[in-house]
Amino acid sequence: MIWQFDLILLTLVVIFALISLRVKDLMGASIVFGAYSFLMCLIWAGMGAVDVAFTEAAVGAGVSTVFMIATIYNTGRMIKPRPQDMSFKLLMMLVVVITGAFLLTAVNDFPEWGDPYSPVNDHVAAYYLTHSMSDTAVPNVVTSVLADYRSFDTMFETAVVFVALIGIYGIIRRRRKQDDSDSDTDALPPYDPSESLIIRQASRMMVPFMQIFALYVVAHGHHSPGGGFQGGVILGASLILYSMSYNLPTLFKKMTEKWIILLSAIGVLIFSGVGVICMMLGSNFLDYSVLSQILPATDSVMARSHAMLIVEIGVAFTVMCAMVGIYTSLASNGRFDKGL
Amino acid sequence: MSTQAPVLMIIAPLIASIFITLIGWFRPKFSHPIAVISLLISSIASIQVFQMVLSNGPQQYFLGNWPAPFGIEYVIDHLNSLLLVTISVVATLVALYAKRSVEKELPDKLANYYTLFVLLVTGLLGISITGDAFNLYVLLEIAALTSYALIAFAKGRSLMATFNYVMMGSIGACFYLLGVGYLFIKTGTLNMTNLSQILVSLHMSQAVLVGFVLIILGMWVKMAFFPVHGWLSNAYTYAPTASTCLIAPLMTKVSVYVMIRVMTSVFSTEYVFNHLSWHLVVVAMASVAILVGSMMALSQRDLKKCMTYLVVAEIGYMVGGAWLGNPAGMTGATYHIIADAAMTACLFMAVGCIIYKHGHTSLDTMKGIFRKMPLTMLGFVVGMLSMIGVPPTCGFFSKWYLISGAIEAGQWHFMLALLFSSLVNAIIFFRIIEIGFFGSLGSETPDPHEHQDVAVKEAPLSMVLPMLVVAGALIGIGIYTSDIISLVIQPLISATF
Amino acid sequence: MWHPVLILSIALAAAFLILLTGERRENLRESWTFIAGGIMLYGLFQLLPGVLNGQILRHSVLNVFPNVDIAFWVDPFGLLFAFIAVGLWIPTSLYSIGYMRPLKEHAQTRYFACFAIAISATVGVAFSANLFTLYLFYELLSLSTYPLVAHHQDAQAREGSRKYLTYLLGTSIGLALPAMILVYGLTGTLTFSEMGVFGGGISAGLQVSLLLLFLFGFAKSGLMPFHSWLPGAMVAPTPVSALLHAVAVVKVGVFSVLRVLTGIFGIDLLAGSHLSTIACIIASITLITASLIALTQDSLKRRLAFSTVGQLAYIILGCSVASIVGVQASMLHIAMHAFGKITLFFCAGAIFVATGKKYISQMVGLGKQMPWTMLAFFIGSLSVIGLPPTGGFISKWYLIMGALDADKVWVVVVYLVSSILNAAYFLPIVYRAFFCSDEDSQYKDEVKEAPLPALIPPLLTASGCLLLFYYHDTLFKLAQLAVGG
Amino acid sequence: MLQELIASYNYIIVVVIMMIGLWAMLAKQNLIKKCIGMAIFQTGIILFYISMGAKKGSTLPILEHAHDGAHHAVVAAHYANPLTQILMLTAIVVGVATLGVALTLAQKVYQQNRSYHEDKILEKLSK
């Protein structure tokens, strides 16, 4: 990587973070935050963490920003200045500065940046790189670590997304024709983006391509950057785009609320189900190698590889549904009839 | 290959949560039985594991059959085996208890509620059982996210309280993750056993020090240790009854467990107490936490809120005990994790029964509560006696060890704080007894005969029974103290000191 | 066969049966008390021969800490105390019936049940083989007597019961508990032993602080400045006061102090250091001050309460001089004072039941109308003052002997001064009740004796005071056995 | 020399970003700004992990392999660190889940109190 480029990016990131916190318009702040995330994922890509960069581009710069916009759409967007208690801010500043200084004291103690033989790179990580092929036959080590060596983390990560979806539904969802008293027609902007012909047509064309790409990302995660998360987020984003360019009811015609919930649960079920099957076949939870007993024409190594694909599909289901579900909840303010 | 019980206790509620969502969408009333069954399976599995640990010593379980530093492993030793039993059993009882209360408070969200309920238990069990620092973070987040939602379900004032909780919880989790990062950069491993092996030679490292401090700080935020206790009271007070009953006893205790785990298993007592040697400052903070919590509890006019501040004070007990730096203090702290989980569960369940029948828990309006709800108040009395530390309830024994630890370490202020908090608990307790006896608080003249013939209006049996079981457990734990200490805590203490 | 746990659980079972029987069938309910009391007394008598032969029965129920069990033993001192508690429970219950029913008190079931639990706790204290068990029952007693003190449920009762618990729980948690933990931390044991548990090697400063913590920690013994719960608790119904002041609560306090002084510190350690003097000074101050305050009280029950504070200090003083005779004397005094003081309280209650009067100034001429009550009152006061032919004389005699044995002449002076004060605050009451002209008498013919259940118990206990003057051999034997004399 | 500076510059920026986020979470009054602060804090941590896993002159952690399934001996130093990446994948997902919950709460709070301003909300609640 080019260090000058890196230097500029790192500086820019700080500036963008500050701007997004300074801007009085919340919509603007969200957009700046999106830009911040995007710069961040450039940095990560520069450091060789393509999978992370990929995810951040989809999640941080994409979906997160859309979540914020959906929230702001239903509420107020301008911050009205108010006289503030500066002593509190100063106190917090002090806390933060002390914490930061404390964190910085350790920087000199870190191994040299980029050292391939630092403990982080040498100990466990090196094992993964050297054994991934022989253990799992998956060349993308990120995928093999994600979906096999540390698949237990990943399963719970999927569960986290599922939890968020269920939790948000529980908090925000209202039955229709029930208390519409609190702020029904709240802050609807005069401009309705779904009426724009250009946007409609453009997204109509884009959505299928996005979805095909997403499927590719899921399926080809063994050999190239990508996997269940990235694919799931892109799938979700395509649906979000669809609903943004038309409106929510159009989306719900294709994919109802019920399916959002059920599919997200099924995603987790696929993942944990694979684990349970492994247990039933007499090995430890998530030990894919025993799946060779039931998968046709596989040895224990290939069984791992195949099981990873199954698991990634489960992840993709859950993530996609969670992204769409969270977005629709936020955008429609829990009523699931109209909204952004 | 060993038994599957360790993973079964985590997986049962996880899979149950999926089925609750799938089935509950169509038939919400099935949610509760599924939740209870899965938690029962968990309890049985955890008891089985506990017995295995007692007879065969610490157990390991490799997920995905990957050997330890490369895959994720479960480590069940003396420290967490009993905690696992406590979590799963308390959760089962709370689940039984929750039925009527949730039906009343959140009738249209049964499926969502129980999904999150069992997932919270999954998270808590997972945190306690895992031997991997990063896996712990993921489960910490599961537990955190579910508890946010479970609290926010109550709507109303709970929303803002939860928002603050989300902020503090995220800071806590981020600090933990960052701390793990600082350790990771020096060691290259996330496995706790492996970490502790490598860290032995890294005691002088500044990065390791920062990492340790960050993890501890993160846990303090999570457990609402003074001075970052502000979020706890509102969040717990405005939450739905069943959520408080589940979260208040278990969530903070698990954070305390993580703290002790990091102090003893990842680092060593040698490092924490001899190398760093600022543990006495922490004990002083714990004393302040106890004082502040007790004072705040004393000034409340609402029973539930009062109880939440007692939780803050109890956290001071455990942190202080763990940082006293001697075996007695550590024994007290670990014993108190179990004791306090049962105590808080009992009290919040009793408070929940009162809410169920009475609508609220403002102290001024609880005239005749003893006659109206005799069984509920029986449970409450036992819980409160344990809080005060009256033998033979378990609260007495934890206090005993904590005080002996304080004396051994010469930390008189901590001992005084403990005694002060006992007295405050006694005052709070007798304030409620007085309401039972005199009908009112303060200067109002009580009328001896006005509430003599209040009809008994007890909360439903499905709520009262689990509470009484917990109340009985308080005495049971107290009676079996010496067994618990010698079988469970002693091996742990002798391994770490 | 007869076992301390069995004996104390009989009282618990009685409490349970009382609760079950309930308000409707009150005769059946009360009969449980008497049945339980009878059985317990029988059981204690069965234990007596063994103890007199010098056997000490030990029984451990449950191990709680290393070296600390919930354990019981039947030693002479404990048995002596258990005898007093159970023996006086029966007349007190009879008296309660005579007191509660005419006044139509509410919640009698609760009252009798709590009473039984309190007795159970008292017996538990008596038979505790170590400090931990003792503490356990000590707390149980505080809690179970709270409903009794708060019985009237009015503003005054709230005041009194608050004070009661604040003092008792406050001191036991704040002082006695840390002291106990310290002792355990220092010695690793809490079991009472005649030699004390401190082998030596404990600094004098620490010993003094432990002594103070224990003396004040067991605030039931009413040592100043932690005495004011006692007059405050006078709001309770009179039978409760009788129980609190004569049988259970205060006696448990001094019993605990005596146990700690003899079983934890050991007489030798006390005698061989300044500890004895310190304890003596504290007790003496309480003794004199309480007697002086008692002089100024007009409310009969309050005067009795301060008299109790003083008499408790006698007992502690007797033990604190740290001579063998002194300790024996203080054990005897527990018994003697119990009989005397309970008589006095019974009489106060009988007067209240018959006339509704509480103040001494209203009792002029009462002797003509209530001769039996006032006779009993007279005997009771003689015993408390320590004049023959009552049991109080015996114990006071030995108390003085004990002080002389320990070469503490100033203690003898304290005894004598306070005895004079005792006489000064009791005898005028009796005198004015009997010897007054008809014009001065505030009572005409309308007042009669209290109903029989309220009259018999004071006469019983008064005759007990007289009998103890002649038949105190067994008690004395027990006391002698208790301190290896 | 310059390279070394960049190396520590990297970590310094990490701390700066995290502290910006932390400060926003603690001191900002606007709930949405708090949420943004939370996201910034999390990205800071992610950057920290990614930085520690970076290797000079390495390529993506996708192993070269022949099509017949045979593979060469792998030199770990040639590939970027996969472990930190998957840890951070998890962290990103956890972060977006938390963000979603926080935003939902913020939205509901706004509807109750017609404001995102913390003090204003607390004033209103304490009435």
mmCIF file of N, CA and C in Angstrom, chain A residues 296-332:
data_model
loop_
_atom_site.group_PDB
_atom_site.id
_atom_site.type_symbol
_atom_site.label_atom_id
_atom_site.label_comp_id
_atom_site.label_asym_id
_atom_site.label_seq_id
_atom_site.Cartn_x
_atom_site.Cartn_y
_atom_site.Cartn_z
ATOM 1 N N PRO A 296 -23.429 -36.728 0.115
ATOM 2 C CA PRO A 296 -22.928 -37.711 -0.856
ATOM 3 C C PRO A 296 -21.559 -37.313 -1.391
ATOM 4 N N ALA A 297 -20.755 -38.279 -1.596
ATOM 5 C CA ALA A 297 -19.482 -38.126 -2.290
ATOM 6 C C ALA A 297 -18.584 -37.081 -1.665
ATOM 7 N N THR A 298 -18.432 -37.106 -0.373
ATOM 8 C CA THR A 298 -17.501 -36.171 0.252
ATOM 9 C C THR A 298 -16.638 -36.923 1.235
ATOM 10 N N ASP A 299 -15.435 -36.429 1.396
ATOM 11 C CA ASP A 299 -14.633 -36.876 2.525
ATOM 12 C C ASP A 299 -14.808 -35.840 3.627
ATOM 13 N N SER A 300 -14.137 -36.050 4.744
ATOM 14 C CA SER A 300 -14.411 -35.160 5.871
ATOM 15 C C SER A 300 -13.952 -33.731 5.583
ATOM 16 N N VAL A 301 -12.943 -33.565 4.727
ATOM 17 C CA VAL A 301 -12.495 -32.203 4.410
ATOM 18 C C VAL A 301 -13.514 -31.492 3.528
ATOM 19 N N MET A 302 -13.957 -32.189 2.507
ATOM 20 C CA MET A 302 -14.930 -31.552 1.618
ATOM 21 C C MET A 302 -16.246 -31.314 2.341
ATOM 22 N N ALA A 303 -16.544 -32.178 3.300
ATOM 23 C CA ALA A 303 -17.773 -31.968 4.063
ATOM 24 C C ALA A 303 -17.726 -30.627 4.757
ATOM 25 N N ARG A 304 -16.553 -30.303 5.259
ATOM 26 C CA ARG A 304 -16.413 -28.998 5.906
ATOM 27 C C ARG A 304 -16.690 -27.881 4.909
ATOM 28 N N SER A 305 -16.110 -28.024 3.758
ATOM 29 C CA SER A 305 -16.275 -26.992 2.742
ATOM 30 C C SER A 305 -17.744 -26.818 2.374
ATOM 31 N N HIS A 306 -18.429 -27.930 2.177
ATOM 32 C CA HIS A 306 -19.838 -27.835 1.797
ATOM 33 C C HIS A 306 -20.697 -27.285 2.919
ATOM 34 N N ALA A 307 -20.398 -27.763 4.111
ATOM 35 C CA ALA A 307 -21.208 -27.298 5.243
ATOM 36 C C ALA A 307 -21.088 -25.793 5.401
ATOM 37 N N MET A 308 -19.889 -25.291 5.106
ATOM 38 C CA MET A 308 -19.707 -23.849 5.216
ATOM 39 C C MET A 308 -20.657 -23.119 4.290
ATOM 40 N N LEU A 309 -20.861 -23.666 3.125
ATOM 41 C CA LEU A 309 -21.759 -23.018 2.176
ATOM 42 C C LEU A 309 -23.181 -22.996 2.738
ATOM 43 N N ILE A 310 -23.588 -24.124 3.291
ATOM 44 C CA ILE A 310 -24.939 -24.191 3.872
ATOM 45 C C ILE A 310 -25.091 -23.136 4.959
ATOM 46 N N VAL A 311 -24.068 -23.095 5.781
ATOM 47 C CA VAL A 311 -24.110 -22.171 6.904
ATOM 48 C C VAL A 311 -24.161 -20.731 6.414
ATOM 49 N N GLU A 312 -23.366 -20.461 5.379
ATOM 50 C CA GLU A 312 -23.347 -19.092 4.842
ATOM 51 C C GLU A 312 -24.709 -18.712 4.292
ATOM 52 N N ILE A 313 -25.397 -19.673 3.735
ATOM 53 C CA ILE A 313 -26.731 -19.376 3.213
ATOM 54 C C ILE A 313 -27.653 -18.990 4.366
ATOM 55 N N GLY A 314 -27.528 -19.738 5.451
ATOM 56 C CA GLY A 314 -28.320 -19.381 6.633
ATOM 57 C C GLY A 314 -28.029 -17.975 7.083
ATOM 58 N N VAL A 315 -26.725 -17.649 7.143
ATOM 59 C CA VAL A 315 -26.348 -16.297 7.557
ATOM 60 C C VAL A 315 -26.972 -15.271 6.624
ATOM 61 N N ALA A 316 -26.896 -15.555 5.342
ATOM 62 C CA ALA A 316 -27.407 -14.599 4.367
ATOM 63 C C ALA A 316 -28.900 -14.351 4.567
ATOM 64 N N PHE A 317 -29.640 -15.423 4.804
ATOM 65 C CA PHE A 317 -31.076 -15.272 5.065
ATOM 66 C C PHE A 317 -31.325 -14.304 6.218
ATOM 67 N N THR A 318 -30.689 -14.615 7.324
ATOM 68 C CA THR A 318 -30.951 -13.821 8.527
ATOM 69 C C THR A 318 -30.554 -12.373 8.328
ATOM 70 N N VAL A 319 -29.363 -12.181 7.768
ATOM 71 C CA VAL A 319 -28.888 -10.803 7.624
ATOM 72 C C VAL A 319 -29.795 -10.036 6.672
ATOM 73 N N MET A 320 -30.158 -10.661 5.569
ATOM 74 C CA MET A 320 -31.017 -9.970 4.620
ATOM 75 C C MET A 320 -32.316 -9.551 5.305
ATOM 76 N N CYS A 321 -32.952 -10.498 5.954
ATOM 77 C CA CYS A 321 -34.246 -10.191 6.562
ATOM 78 C C CYS A 321 -34.100 -9.156 7.653
ATOM 79 N N ALA A 322 -33.025 -9.269 8.423
ATOM 80 C CA ALA A 322 -32.857 -8.307 9.506
ATOM 81 C C ALA A 322 -32.700 -6.910 8.942
ATOM 82 N N MET A 323 -31.889 -6.777 7.870
ATOM 83 C CA MET A 323 -31.674 -5.452 7.312
ATOM 84 C C MET A 323 -32.989 -4.876 6.805
ATOM 85 N N VAL A 324 -33.725 -5.679 6.071
ATOM 86 C CA VAL A 324 -34.998 -5.196 5.538
ATOM 87 C C VAL A 324 -35.958 -4.907 6.686
ATOM 88 N N GLY A 325 -35.998 -5.825 7.641
ATOM 89 C CA GLY A 325 -36.936 -5.659 8.743
ATOM 90 C C GLY A 325 -36.648 -4.414 9.561
ATOM 91 N N ILE A 326 -35.389 -4.215 9.865
ATOM 92 C CA ILE A 326 -35.051 -3.031 10.664
ATOM 93 C C ILE A 326 -35.369 -1.771 9.868
ATOM 94 N N TYR A 327 -35.014 -1.796 8.606
ATOM 95 C CA TYR A 327 -35.275 -0.610 7.781
ATOM 96 C C TYR A 327 -36.770 -0.312 7.721
ATOM 97 N N THR A 328 -37.574 -1.329 7.435
ATOM 98 C CA THR A 328 -39.007 -1.059 7.297
ATOM 99 C C THR A 328 -39.603 -0.613 8.629
ATOM 100 N N SER A 329 -39.134 -1.181 9.722
ATOM 101 C CA SER A 329 -39.655 -0.730 11.019
ATOM 102 C C SER A 329 -39.361 0.738 11.230
ATOM 103 N N LEU A 330 -38.111 1.090 10.968
ATOM 104 C CA LEU A 330 -37.729 2.477 11.228
ATOM 105 C C LEU A 330 -38.451 3.415 10.275
ATOM 106 N N ALA A 331 -38.521 3.017 9.006
ATOM 107 C CA ALA A 331 -39.056 3.923 8.000
ATOM 108 C C ALA A 331 -40.559 4.114 8.166
ATOM 109 N N SER A 332 -41.248 3.061 8.582
ATOM 110 C CA SER A 332 -42.696 3.195 8.685
ATOM 111 C C SER A 332 -43.112 3.492 10.111
#
